[in-house]
Amino acid sequence: QAQLVESGGGLVQPGGSLRLSCTASGSSFSSYAVAWYRQAPGKQREFVAIESSGGDTNYSDSVKGRFTISRDNAKNTVYLQMNSLKAEDTAVYYCNLRRLSMTYWGKGTLVTVSS
C-alpha cells in the first residue's frame, strides 16, 4: 500500500510560481498513473492534471498552459510546477496515484495565492 506525502505549498503573490512535490512509499511507482487534484474552500475536489505511466499528460482547462505535471520514477516523486498563479488557484492540493482498481491519496498541501 502506497503512502503519499505532499510538500511545497505556501503563500505566493498573484503571478508567482510554486512547485509542489509528492513522494510515494512502496514499489512499482512507475506503473501508476499520477495526478493532482485540488479543493478550494467550500467547493468540491476537482481534477487538475494527470500523467500516465507511459508519460501522457492531461490538464484541466483552468490550468492548461500554466501548470506542468512531471514525474521522477527513480525518486518515486511527482511534481506540479505552477506558474502565473491566480487567486482562484488557492486550494488544498492533493496527490493521487492510481492503477487498475487501486487509488491512493495524500493528505494535501495548502496553496494560497494572495497579495
Tab-separated table of C-alpha atoms in Angstrom:
chain	number	residue	atom	x	y	z
A	1	GLN	CA	0.000	0.000	0.000
A	2	ALA	CA	1.439	3.349	-1.041
A	3	GLN	CA	1.687	6.341	1.265
A	4	LEU	CA	1.927	9.787	-0.296
A	5	VAL	CA	3.405	12.934	1.203
A	6	GLU	CA	2.928	16.293	-0.496
A	7	SER	CA	5.123	19.333	0.057
A	8	GLY	CA	5.843	22.724	-1.453
A	9	GLY	CA	2.670	24.599	-0.675
A	10	GLY	CA	2.630	28.077	0.782
A	11	LEU	CA	1.699	31.696	0.256
A	12	VAL	CA	2.518	33.266	-3.103
A	13	GLN	CA	1.538	36.519	-4.794
A	14	PRO	CA	-0.606	36.571	-7.919
A	15	GLY	CA	1.581	35.948	-10.954
A	16	GLY	CA	4.088	33.974	-8.934
A	17	SER	CA	5.170	30.342	-9.109
A	18	LEU	CA	5.326	27.318	-6.854
A	19	ARG	CA	6.412	23.731	-7.327
A	20	LEU	CA	4.601	21.014	-5.449
A	21	SER	CA	6.143	17.620	-4.798
A	22	CYS	CA	4.603	14.311	-3.833
A	23	THR	CA	6.747	11.387	-2.763
A	24	ALA	CA	5.358	7.882	-2.565
A	25	SER	CA	6.460	4.972	-0.462
A	26	GLY	CA	6.396	1.436	-1.770
A	27	SER	CA	7.383	-0.128	-5.027
A	28	SER	CA	6.204	-0.096	-8.624
A	29	PHE	CA	5.746	3.681	-8.673
A	30	SER	CA	6.449	3.774	-12.394
A	31	SER	CA	3.447	1.545	-13.106
A	32	TYR	CA	0.992	4.045	-11.588
A	33	ALA	CA	-0.697	6.985	-13.196
A	34	VAL	CA	-0.055	10.093	-11.077
A	35	ALA	CA	-2.423	13.010	-10.700
A	36	TRP	CA	-3.067	16.234	-8.835
A	37	TYR	CA	-6.433	17.389	-7.567
A	38	ARG	CA	-7.408	20.450	-5.574
A	39	GLN	CA	-10.171	21.564	-3.276
A	40	ALA	CA	-10.930	25.199	-2.707
A	41	PRO	CA	-12.803	26.354	0.411
A	42	GLY	CA	-16.474	25.492	0.133
A	43	LYS	CA	-16.035	23.644	-3.159
A	44	GLN	CA	-15.748	20.054	-4.294
A	45	ARG	CA	-12.407	18.456	-5.075
A	46	GLU	CA	-11.544	18.928	-8.742
A	47	PHE	CA	-9.122	17.408	-11.200
A	48	VAL	CA	-6.007	19.423	-12.058
A	49	ALA	CA	-3.565	17.254	-14.012
A	50	ILE	CA	-2.578	13.664	-14.694
A	51	GLU	CA	0.384	11.810	-16.138
A	52	SER	CA	0.005	8.193	-17.193
A	53	SER	CA	2.612	5.531	-16.577
A	54	GLY	CA	3.539	5.982	-20.217
A	55	GLY	CA	4.095	9.713	-19.899
A	56	ASP	CA	0.906	11.042	-21.470
A	57	THR	CA	-0.439	14.151	-19.734
A	58	ASN	CA	-3.792	15.886	-19.455
A	59	TYR	CA	-4.846	19.087	-17.737
A	60	SER	CA	-7.998	20.826	-16.701
A	61	ASP	CA	-8.858	23.790	-18.871
A	62	SER	CA	-8.408	26.137	-15.924
A	63	VAL	CA	-4.684	25.333	-15.558
A	64	LYS	CA	-3.686	24.367	-19.094
A	65	GLY	CA	-0.670	26.368	-20.224
A	66	ARG	CA	0.178	27.455	-16.672
A	67	PHE	CA	0.748	24.185	-14.779
A	68	THR	CA	3.025	21.279	-15.682
A	69	ILE	CA	2.927	17.802	-14.187
A	70	SER	CA	6.042	15.657	-14.264
A	71	ARG	CA	7.435	12.598	-12.531
A	72	ASP	CA	10.777	11.161	-11.488
A	73	ASN	CA	10.333	7.418	-11.191
A	74	ALA	CA	13.798	6.969	-9.692
A	75	LYS	CA	12.721	9.170	-6.773
A	76	ASN	CA	9.109	7.941	-6.565
A	77	THR	CA	8.096	11.574	-6.896
A	78	VAL	CA	5.570	13.549	-8.914
A	79	TYR	CA	5.752	17.316	-9.314
A	80	LEU	CA	3.357	20.084	-10.190
A	81	GLN	CA	5.006	23.239	-11.484
A	82	MET	CA	2.540	26.096	-11.144
A	83	ASN	CA	3.206	29.376	-12.935
A	84	SER	CA	1.195	32.555	-13.381
A	85	LEU	CA	-0.776	31.762	-10.272
A	86	LYS	CA	-4.142	33.386	-9.726
A	87	ALA	CA	-6.232	33.945	-6.624
A	88	GLU	CA	-8.630	31.276	-7.851
A	89	ASP	CA	-5.827	28.705	-7.665
A	90	THR	CA	-5.997	28.931	-3.883
A	91	ALA	CA	-6.812	25.445	-2.603
A	92	VAL	CA	-5.525	22.373	-0.867
A	93	TYR	CA	-3.692	20.314	-3.484
A	94	TYR	CA	-3.806	16.536	-3.286
A	95	CYS	CA	-1.593	13.960	-4.920
A	96	ASN	CA	-3.188	10.799	-6.305
A	97	LEU	CA	-1.738	7.504	-7.512
A	98	ARG	CA	-3.890	5.040	-9.388
A	99	ARG	CA	-3.600	1.704	-11.138
A	100	LEU	CA	-6.491	-0.553	-12.068
A	101	SER	CA	-8.802	-0.609	-9.042
A	102	MET	CA	-6.209	0.840	-6.656
A	103	THR	CA	-6.076	4.503	-5.769
A	104	TYR	CA	-4.113	6.332	-3.092
A	105	TRP	CA	-4.339	9.904	-1.807
A	106	GLY	CA	-2.021	12.169	0.077
A	107	LYS	CA	-3.186	14.452	2.888
A	108	GLY	CA	-2.750	17.592	0.835
A	109	THR	CA	-0.723	20.785	0.859
A	110	LEU	CA	-2.231	24.269	1.044
A	111	VAL	CA	-1.543	26.808	-1.683
A	112	THR	CA	-2.657	30.371	-1.031
A	113	VAL	CA	-2.414	32.961	-3.785
A	114	SER	CA	-2.844	36.432	-2.331
A	115	SER	CA	-1.237	39.842	-2.312
